[in-house]
Amino acid sequence: MIDLTLIGIGTGNPQHLTLQAIEALNTVDLILIPNKGAGKDDLAGLRREICDQVIQNQDVTITEFDLPTRDPKTADYRQRVDDWHDAIARVWANEIHRHLPDGGKVGFLVWGDPSLYDSTMRIAERLQRQQEINLTVIPGITSIQALTASHAIPVNEIGAPFTITTGRQLRDKGWPDSADTLVIMLDGECSFQSIDATGVQIWWSAYAGMKEEILISGPLTDVSDQIIETRAKARADHGWIMDIYLLRR
């Protein structure tokens, strides 16, 4: 029997860990840390740094594994993602069996919250179809919370809805009719360039909540170029970037 715990660790700041997350990290037998390859080594390093700071149980084993990549030759986006998740699930299964052939407790550290634009639960569901796994999910502070806290703004206006969506959706479909406030995640192309910037305010953050955090805000017409240039430089400096922004009209 495998007890699999998905542990939300917030945005990479060890101070964002909940007491529940710290307890879980100290009670598993094995922690698996994905290595996303050259240029993204910092992500595995940050997970190890978090473990070093909060794990006191010397019996916890921590090991890294190479994360499969999406096949760019698969034209259909959904199929490409599904195939990728299948490949990751196979790697998980192999690593778990190799380290815990007789069963035990496994932990995965998940950026932000496992329920918000993250695939870890979907991969865990694939494992559950193959073997008996008891799944536990521990919530974490999201990048949305880190963004709004750092800018000291509420995510919504009084009595008004807001919409969380992706850069791809903003580019392909434009501003949705559902709300005048949007939170944009998973945007590698500064998709705010695709909308009419007139009357739009933006609050942007890279590495939200982390020591490397960068914050820019203001009318989109005034700060769009600054965000694009700052983002490009930060990605070149670090080899990777995580950013998020809120738009309000």
PDB file of N, CA, C and O in Angstrom, residues 53-112:
ATOM      1  N   GLN A  53      15.354  22.979   5.600  1.00  0.00           N
ATOM      2  CA  GLN A  53      14.964  23.902   6.663  1.00  0.00           C
ATOM      3  C   GLN A  53      13.950  23.318   7.634  1.00  0.00           C
ATOM      4  O   GLN A  53      13.956  23.664   8.810  1.00  0.00           O
ATOM      5  N   VAL A  54      13.070  22.438   7.129  1.00  0.00           N
ATOM      6  CA  VAL A  54      11.943  22.042   7.992  1.00  0.00           C
ATOM      7  C   VAL A  54      11.924  20.567   8.378  1.00  0.00           C
ATOM      8  O   VAL A  54      11.222  20.187   9.311  1.00  0.00           O
ATOM      9  N   ILE A  55      12.675  19.721   7.683  1.00  0.00           N
ATOM     10  CA  ILE A  55      12.628  18.294   8.002  1.00  0.00           C
ATOM     11  C   ILE A  55      13.648  17.965   9.096  1.00  0.00           C
ATOM     12  O   ILE A  55      14.845  18.202   8.932  1.00  0.00           O
ATOM     13  N   GLN A  56      13.145  17.446  10.200  1.00  0.00           N
ATOM     14  CA  GLN A  56      13.998  17.044  11.311  1.00  0.00           C
ATOM     15  C   GLN A  56      14.115  15.527  11.426  1.00  0.00           C
ATOM     16  O   GLN A  56      14.995  15.022  12.122  1.00  0.00           O
ATOM     17  N   ASN A  57      13.242  14.815  10.745  1.00  0.00           N
ATOM     18  CA  ASN A  57      13.246  13.354  10.778  1.00  0.00           C
ATOM     19  C   ASN A  57      14.341  12.822   9.859  1.00  0.00           C
ATOM     20  O   ASN A  57      14.236  12.924   8.626  1.00  0.00           O
ATOM     21  N   GLN A  58      15.377  12.262  10.420  1.00  0.00           N
ATOM     22  CA  GLN A  58      16.515  11.790   9.628  1.00  0.00           C
ATOM     23  C   GLN A  58      16.205  10.526   8.830  1.00  0.00           C
ATOM     24  O   GLN A  58      17.011  10.118   7.983  1.00  0.00           O
ATOM     25  N   ASP A  59      15.059   9.922   9.068  1.00  0.00           N
ATOM     26  CA  ASP A  59      14.687   8.712   8.332  1.00  0.00           C
ATOM     27  C   ASP A  59      14.021   9.014   6.990  1.00  0.00           C
ATOM     28  O   ASP A  59      13.755   8.090   6.209  1.00  0.00           O
ATOM     29  N   VAL A  60      13.741  10.289   6.733  1.00  0.00           N
ATOM     30  CA  VAL A  60      13.123  10.666   5.461  1.00  0.00           C
ATOM     31  C   VAL A  60      14.179  10.623   4.357  1.00  0.00           C
ATOM     32  O   VAL A  60      15.219  11.262   4.452  1.00  0.00           O
ATOM     33  N   THR A  61      13.902   9.883   3.304  1.00  0.00           N
ATOM     34  CA  THR A  61      14.791   9.803   2.149  1.00  0.00           C
ATOM     35  C   THR A  61      14.334  10.806   1.093  1.00  0.00           C
ATOM     36  O   THR A  61      13.154  10.865   0.761  1.00  0.00           O
ATOM     37  N   ILE A  62      15.280  11.577   0.579  1.00  0.00           N
ATOM     38  CA  ILE A  62      14.977  12.563  -0.471  1.00  0.00           C
ATOM     39  C   ILE A  62      15.777  12.197  -1.707  1.00  0.00           C
ATOM     40  O   ILE A  62      16.990  12.020  -1.642  1.00  0.00           O
ATOM     41  N   THR A  63      15.085  12.068  -2.829  1.00  0.00           N
ATOM     42  CA  THR A  63      15.779  11.714  -4.062  1.00  0.00           C
ATOM     43  C   THR A  63      15.183  12.479  -5.233  1.00  0.00           C
ATOM     44  O   THR A  63      14.003  12.834  -5.221  1.00  0.00           O
ATOM     45  N   GLU A  64      16.015  12.738  -6.240  1.00  0.00           N
ATOM     46  CA  GLU A  64      15.565  13.443  -7.434  1.00  0.00           C
ATOM     47  C   GLU A  64      15.366  12.460  -8.584  1.00  0.00           C
ATOM     48  O   GLU A  64      15.979  11.390  -8.618  1.00  0.00           O
ATOM     49  N   PHE A  65      14.497  12.848  -9.506  1.00  0.00           N
ATOM     50  CA  PHE A  65      14.315  12.059 -10.722  1.00  0.00           C
ATOM     51  C   PHE A  65      14.162  13.020 -11.896  1.00  0.00           C
ATOM     52  O   PHE A  65      13.745  14.171 -11.728  1.00  0.00           O
ATOM     53  N   ASP A  66      14.540  12.564 -13.078  1.00  0.00           N
ATOM     54  CA  ASP A  66      14.429  13.388 -14.284  1.00  0.00           C
ATOM     55  C   ASP A  66      12.987  13.402 -14.778  1.00  0.00           C
ATOM     56  O   ASP A  66      12.365  12.353 -14.954  1.00  0.00           O
ATOM     57  N   LEU A  67      12.480  14.586 -15.000  1.00  0.00           N
ATOM     58  CA  LEU A  67      11.093  14.745 -15.443  1.00  0.00           C
ATOM     59  C   LEU A  67      11.021  14.660 -16.965  1.00  0.00           C
ATOM     60  O   LEU A  67      11.771  15.338 -17.664  1.00  0.00           O
ATOM     61  N   PRO A  68      10.142  13.823 -17.506  1.00  0.00           N
ATOM     62  CA  PRO A  68       9.979  13.778 -18.966  1.00  0.00           C
ATOM     63  C   PRO A  68       9.526  15.130 -19.505  1.00  0.00           C
ATOM     64  O   PRO A  68       8.941  15.948 -18.786  1.00  0.00           O
ATOM     65  N   THR A  69       9.776  15.365 -20.770  1.00  0.00           N
ATOM     66  CA  THR A  69       9.355  16.607 -21.409  1.00  0.00           C
ATOM     67  C   THR A  69       8.223  16.342 -22.389  1.00  0.00           C
ATOM     68  O   THR A  69       8.040  15.220 -22.869  1.00  0.00           O
ATOM     69  N   ARG A  70       7.460  17.382 -22.685  1.00  0.00           N
ATOM     70  CA  ARG A  70       6.388  17.260 -23.666  1.00  0.00           C
ATOM     71  C   ARG A  70       6.976  17.118 -25.069  1.00  0.00           C
ATOM     72  O   ARG A  70       7.982  17.755 -25.389  1.00  0.00           O
ATOM     73  N   ASP A  71       6.345  16.300 -25.880  1.00  0.00           N
ATOM     74  CA  ASP A  71       6.823  16.059 -27.241  1.00  0.00           C
ATOM     75  C   ASP A  71       6.287  17.146 -28.170  1.00  0.00           C
ATOM     76  O   ASP A  71       5.087  17.193 -28.457  1.00  0.00           O
ATOM     77  N   PRO A  72       7.161  18.039 -28.663  1.00  0.00           N
ATOM     78  CA  PRO A  72       6.675  19.133 -29.519  1.00  0.00           C
ATOM     79  C   PRO A  72       6.133  18.660 -30.862  1.00  0.00           C
ATOM     80  O   PRO A  72       5.454  19.422 -31.564  1.00  0.00           O
ATOM     81  N   LYS A  73       6.406  17.425 -31.223  1.00  0.00           N
ATOM     82  CA  LYS A  73       5.929  16.894 -32.505  1.00  0.00           C
ATOM     83  C   LYS A  73       4.441  16.549 -32.460  1.00  0.00           C
ATOM     84  O   LYS A  73       3.813  16.362 -33.515  1.00  0.00           O
ATOM     85  N   THR A  74       3.868  16.453 -31.267  1.00  0.00           N
ATOM     86  CA  THR A  74       2.422  16.195 -31.146  1.00  0.00           C
ATOM     87  C   THR A  74       1.688  17.521 -31.305  1.00  0.00           C
ATOM     88  O   THR A  74       1.780  18.393 -30.449  1.00  0.00           O
ATOM     89  N   ALA A  75       0.959  17.669 -32.403  1.00  0.00           N
ATOM     90  CA  ALA A  75       0.365  18.964 -32.745  1.00  0.00           C
ATOM     91  C   ALA A  75      -0.775  19.358 -31.802  1.00  0.00           C
ATOM     92  O   ALA A  75      -0.887  20.521 -31.411  1.00  0.00           O
ATOM     93  N   ASP A  76      -1.614  18.395 -31.437  1.00  0.00           N
ATOM     94  CA  ASP A  76      -2.767  18.704 -30.588  1.00  0.00           C
ATOM     95  C   ASP A  76      -2.309  18.968 -29.160  1.00  0.00           C
ATOM     96  O   ASP A  76      -1.684  18.122 -28.517  1.00  0.00           O
ATOM     97  N   TYR A  77      -2.640  20.146 -28.631  1.00  0.00           N
ATOM     98  CA  TYR A  77      -2.157  20.551 -27.303  1.00  0.00           C
ATOM     99  C   TYR A  77      -2.630  19.597 -26.214  1.00  0.00           C
ATOM    100  O   TYR A  77      -1.842  19.145 -25.378  1.00  0.00           O
ATOM    101  N   ARG A  78      -3.923  19.276 -26.220  1.00  0.00           N
ATOM    102  CA  ARG A  78      -4.461  18.406 -25.164  1.00  0.00           C
ATOM    103  C   ARG A  78      -3.822  17.022 -25.218  1.00  0.00           C
ATOM    104  O   ARG A  78      -3.482  16.440 -24.181  1.00  0.00           O
ATOM    105  N   GLN A  79      -3.659  16.481 -26.429  1.00  0.00           N
ATOM    106  CA  GLN A  79      -3.029  15.168 -26.560  1.00  0.00           C
ATOM    107  C   GLN A  79      -1.585  15.218 -26.106  1.00  0.00           C
ATOM    108  O   GLN A  79      -1.083  14.279 -25.468  1.00  0.00           O
ATOM    109  N   ARG A  80      -0.899  16.317 -26.414  1.00  0.00           N
ATOM    110  CA  ARG A  80       0.493  16.476 -26.001  1.00  0.00           C
ATOM    111  C   ARG A  80       0.614  16.462 -24.478  1.00  0.00           C
ATOM    112  O   ARG A  80       1.508  15.831 -23.914  1.00  0.00           O
ATOM    113  N   VAL A  81      -0.309  17.149 -23.816  1.00  0.00           N
ATOM    114  CA  VAL A  81      -0.293  17.192 -22.352  1.00  0.00           C
ATOM    115  C   VAL A  81      -0.653  15.834 -21.762  1.00  0.00           C
ATOM    116  O   VAL A  81      -0.022  15.364 -20.803  1.00  0.00           O
ATOM    117  N   ASP A  82      -1.678  15.160 -22.331  1.00  0.00           N
ATOM    118  CA  ASP A  82      -2.081  13.841 -21.832  1.00  0.00           C
ATOM    119  C   ASP A  82      -0.934  12.834 -21.956  1.00  0.00           C
ATOM    120  O   ASP A  82      -0.677  12.042 -21.036  1.00  0.00           O
ATOM    121  N   ASP A  83      -0.250  12.842 -23.103  1.00  0.00           N
ATOM    122  CA  ASP A  83       0.882  11.932 -23.297  1.00  0.00           C
ATOM    123  C   ASP A  83       1.986  12.228 -22.286  1.00  0.00           C
ATOM    124  O   ASP A  83       2.632  11.301 -21.760  1.00  0.00           O
ATOM    125  N   TRP A  84       2.207  13.491 -22.030  1.00  0.00           N
ATOM    126  CA  TRP A  84       3.233  13.915 -21.069  1.00  0.00           C
ATOM    127  C   TRP A  84       2.884  13.428 -19.670  1.00  0.00           C
ATOM    128  O   TRP A  84       3.738  12.894 -18.951  1.00  0.00           O
ATOM    129  N   HIS A  85       1.627  13.593 -19.283  1.00  0.00           N
ATOM    130  CA  HIS A  85       1.199  13.135 -17.953  1.00  0.00           C
ATOM    131  C   HIS A  85       1.333  11.619 -17.825  1.00  0.00           C
ATOM    132  O   HIS A  85       1.726  11.114 -16.766  1.00  0.00           O
ATOM    133  N   ASP A  86       1.018  10.896 -18.885  1.00  0.00           N
ATOM    134  CA  ASP A  86       1.188   9.438 -18.871  1.00  0.00           C
ATOM    135  C   ASP A  86       2.652   9.072 -18.634  1.00  0.00           C
ATOM    136  O   ASP A  86       2.963   8.157 -17.853  1.00  0.00           O
ATOM    137  N   ALA A  87       3.552   9.788 -19.310  1.00  0.00           N
ATOM    138  CA  ALA A  87       4.987   9.509 -19.168  1.00  0.00           C
ATOM    139  C   ALA A  87       5.464   9.818 -17.758  1.00  0.00           C
ATOM    140  O   ALA A  87       6.249   9.059 -17.165  1.00  0.00           O
ATOM    141  N   ILE A  88       4.987  10.915 -17.188  1.00  0.00           N
ATOM    142  CA  ILE A  88       5.381  11.267 -15.819  1.00  0.00           C
ATOM    143  C   ILE A  88       4.872  10.213 -14.840  1.00  0.00           C
ATOM    144  O   ILE A  88       5.589   9.810 -13.909  1.00  0.00           O
ATOM    145  N   ALA A  89       3.629   9.762 -15.020  1.00  0.00           N
ATOM    146  CA  ALA A  89       3.064   8.744 -14.132  1.00  0.00           C
ATOM    147  C   ALA A  89       3.899   7.473 -14.158  1.00  0.00           C
ATOM    148  O   ALA A  89       4.105   6.826 -13.112  1.00  0.00           O
ATOM    149  N   ARG A  90       4.393   7.092 -15.330  1.00  0.00           N
ATOM    150  CA  ARG A  90       5.247   5.900 -15.416  1.00  0.00           C
ATOM    151  C   ARG A  90       6.547   6.096 -14.641  1.00  0.00           C
ATOM    152  O   ARG A  90       7.011   5.170 -13.949  1.00  0.00           O
ATOM    153  N   VAL A  91       7.122   7.288 -14.735  1.00  0.00           N
ATOM    154  CA  VAL A  91       8.353   7.567 -13.991  1.00  0.00           C
ATOM    155  C   VAL A  91       8.087   7.539 -12.489  1.00  0.00           C
ATOM    156  O   VAL A  91       8.856   6.955 -11.719  1.00  0.00           O
ATOM    157  N   TRP A  92       6.978   8.154 -12.065  1.00  0.00           N
ATOM    158  CA  TRP A  92       6.607   8.103 -10.648  1.00  0.00           C
ATOM    159  C   TRP A  92       6.509   6.661 -10.166  1.00  0.00           C
ATOM    160  O   TRP A  92       7.065   6.314  -9.117  1.00  0.00           O
ATOM    161  N   ALA A  93       5.783   5.848 -10.914  1.00  0.00           N
ATOM    162  CA  ALA A  93       5.566   4.453 -10.506  1.00  0.00           C
ATOM    163  C   ALA A  93       6.893   3.718 -10.375  1.00  0.00           C
ATOM    164  O   ALA A  93       7.107   2.964  -9.412  1.00  0.00           O
ATOM    165  N   ASN A  94       7.782   3.924 -11.319  1.00  0.00           N
ATOM    166  CA  ASN A  94       9.089   3.261 -11.271  1.00  0.00           C
ATOM    167  C   ASN A  94       9.902   3.704 -10.062  1.00  0.00           C
ATOM    168  O   ASN A  94      10.542   2.882  -9.388  1.00  0.00           O
ATOM    169  N   GLU A  95       9.914   5.013  -9.807  1.00  0.00           N
ATOM    170  CA  GLU A  95      10.689   5.535  -8.681  1.00  0.00           C
ATOM    171  C   GLU A  95      10.122   5.048  -7.341  1.00  0.00           C
ATOM    172  O   GLU A  95      10.874   4.680  -6.428  1.00  0.00           O
ATOM    173  N   ILE A  96       8.806   5.055  -7.216  1.00  0.00           N
ATOM    174  CA  ILE A  96       8.180   4.595  -5.972  1.00  0.00           C
ATOM    175  C   ILE A  96       8.485   3.122  -5.737  1.00  0.00           C
ATOM    176  O   ILE A  96       8.843   2.705  -4.632  1.00  0.00           O
ATOM    177  N   HIS A  97       8.359   2.304  -6.784  1.00  0.00           N
ATOM    178  CA  HIS A  97       8.634   0.868  -6.633  1.00  0.00           C
ATOM    179  C   HIS A  97      10.106   0.623  -6.313  1.00  0.00           C
ATOM    180  O   HIS A  97      10.430  -0.271  -5.519  1.00  0.00           O
ATOM    181  N   ARG A  98      10.976   1.418  -6.917  1.00  0.00           N
ATOM    182  CA  ARG A  98      12.415   1.219  -6.682  1.00  0.00           C
ATOM    183  C   ARG A  98      12.792   1.523  -5.238  1.00  0.00           C
ATOM    184  O   ARG A  98      13.603   0.818  -4.634  1.00  0.00           O
ATOM    185  N   HIS A  99      12.214   2.547  -4.666  1.00  0.00           N
ATOM    186  CA  HIS A  99      12.590   2.952  -3.310  1.00  0.00           C
ATOM    187  C   HIS A  99      11.715   2.320  -2.237  1.00  0.00           C
ATOM    188  O   HIS A  99      12.176   2.118  -1.095  1.00  0.00           O
ATOM    189  N   LEU A 100      10.458   2.026  -2.568  1.00  0.00           N
ATOM    190  CA  LEU A 100       9.530   1.469  -1.572  1.00  0.00           C
ATOM    191  C   LEU A 100       8.819   0.247  -2.165  1.00  0.00           C
ATOM    192  O   LEU A 100       7.596   0.253  -2.375  1.00  0.00           O
ATOM    193  N   PRO A 101       9.557  -0.827  -2.432  1.00  0.00           N
ATOM    194  CA  PRO A 101       8.937  -2.010  -3.059  1.00  0.00           C
ATOM    195  C   PRO A 101       7.862  -2.653  -2.192  1.00  0.00           C
ATOM    196  O   PRO A 101       6.969  -3.333  -2.710  1.00  0.00           O
ATOM    197  N   ASP A 102       7.940  -2.458  -0.884  1.00  0.00           N
ATOM    198  CA  ASP A 102       6.962  -3.056   0.019  1.00  0.00           C
ATOM    199  C   ASP A 102       5.912  -2.059   0.495  1.00  0.00           C
ATOM    200  O   ASP A 102       5.152  -2.344   1.431  1.00  0.00           O
ATOM    201  N   GLY A 103       5.878  -0.891  -0.132  1.00  0.00           N
ATOM    202  CA  GLY A 103       4.907   0.127   0.260  1.00  0.00           C
ATOM    203  C   GLY A 103       5.496   1.130   1.243  1.00  0.00           C
ATOM    204  O   GLY A 103       6.620   0.976   1.731  1.00  0.00           O
ATOM    205  N   GLY A 104       4.729   2.175   1.514  1.00  0.00           N
ATOM    206  CA  GLY A 104       5.184   3.207   2.442  1.00  0.00           C
ATOM    207  C   GLY A 104       4.547   4.542   2.107  1.00  0.00           C
ATOM    208  O   GLY A 104       3.563   4.623   1.361  1.00  0.00           O
ATOM    209  N   LYS A 105       5.128   5.596   2.662  1.00  0.00           N
ATOM    210  CA  LYS A 105       4.576   6.946   2.524  1.00  0.00           C
ATOM    211  C   LYS A 105       5.475   7.788   1.620  1.00  0.00           C
ATOM    212  O   LYS A 105       6.669   7.906   1.860  1.00  0.00           O
ATOM    213  N   VAL A 106       4.860   8.355   0.586  1.00  0.00           N
ATOM    214  CA  VAL A 106       5.588   9.153  -0.398  1.00  0.00           C
ATOM    215  C   VAL A 106       5.046  10.579  -0.391  1.00  0.00           C
ATOM    216  O   VAL A 106       3.833  10.788  -0.331  1.00  0.00           O
ATOM    217  N   GLY A 107       5.947  11.553  -0.491  1.00  0.00           N
ATOM    218  CA  GLY A 107       5.542  12.947  -0.556  1.00  0.00           C
ATOM    219  C   GLY A 107       6.070  13.635  -1.797  1.00  0.00           C
ATOM    220  O   GLY A 107       7.198  13.393  -2.224  1.00  0.00           O
ATOM    221  N   PHE A 108       5.229  14.480  -2.402  1.00  0.00           N
ATOM    222  CA  PHE A 108       5.630  15.347  -3.505  1.00  0.00           C
ATOM    223  C   PHE A 108       5.394  16.793  -3.088  1.00  0.00           C
ATOM    224  O   PHE A 108       4.320  17.130  -2.579  1.00  0.00           O
ATOM    225  N   LEU A 109       6.385  17.626  -3.301  1.00  0.00           N
ATOM    226  CA  LEU A 109       6.260  19.043  -3.014  1.00  0.00           C
ATOM    227  C   LEU A 109       5.715  19.747  -4.251  1.00  0.00           C
ATOM    228  O   LEU A 109       6.307  19.680  -5.328  1.00  0.00           O
ATOM    229  N   VAL A 110       4.591  20.427  -4.092  1.00  0.00           N
ATOM    230  CA  VAL A 110       3.903  21.058  -5.218  1.00  0.00           C
ATOM    231  C   VAL A 110       3.940  22.568  -5.048  1.00  0.00           C
ATOM    232  O   VAL A 110       3.535  23.099  -4.009  1.00  0.00           O
ATOM    233  N   TRP A 111       4.408  23.279  -6.075  1.00  0.00           N
ATOM    234  CA  TRP A 111       4.406  24.738  -6.027  1.00  0.00           C
ATOM    235  C   TRP A 111       2.995  25.257  -5.834  1.00  0.00           C
ATOM    236  O   TRP A 111       2.042  24.745  -6.428  1.00  0.00           O
ATOM    237  N   GLY A 112       2.845  26.292  -5.034  1.00  0.00           N
ATOM    238  CA  GLY A 112       1.531  26.891  -4.816  1.00  0.00           C
ATOM    239  C   GLY A 112       0.575  25.913  -4.177  1.00  0.00           C
ATOM    240  O   GLY A 112       0.887  25.269  -3.172  1.00  0.00           O
TER     241      GLY A 112
END
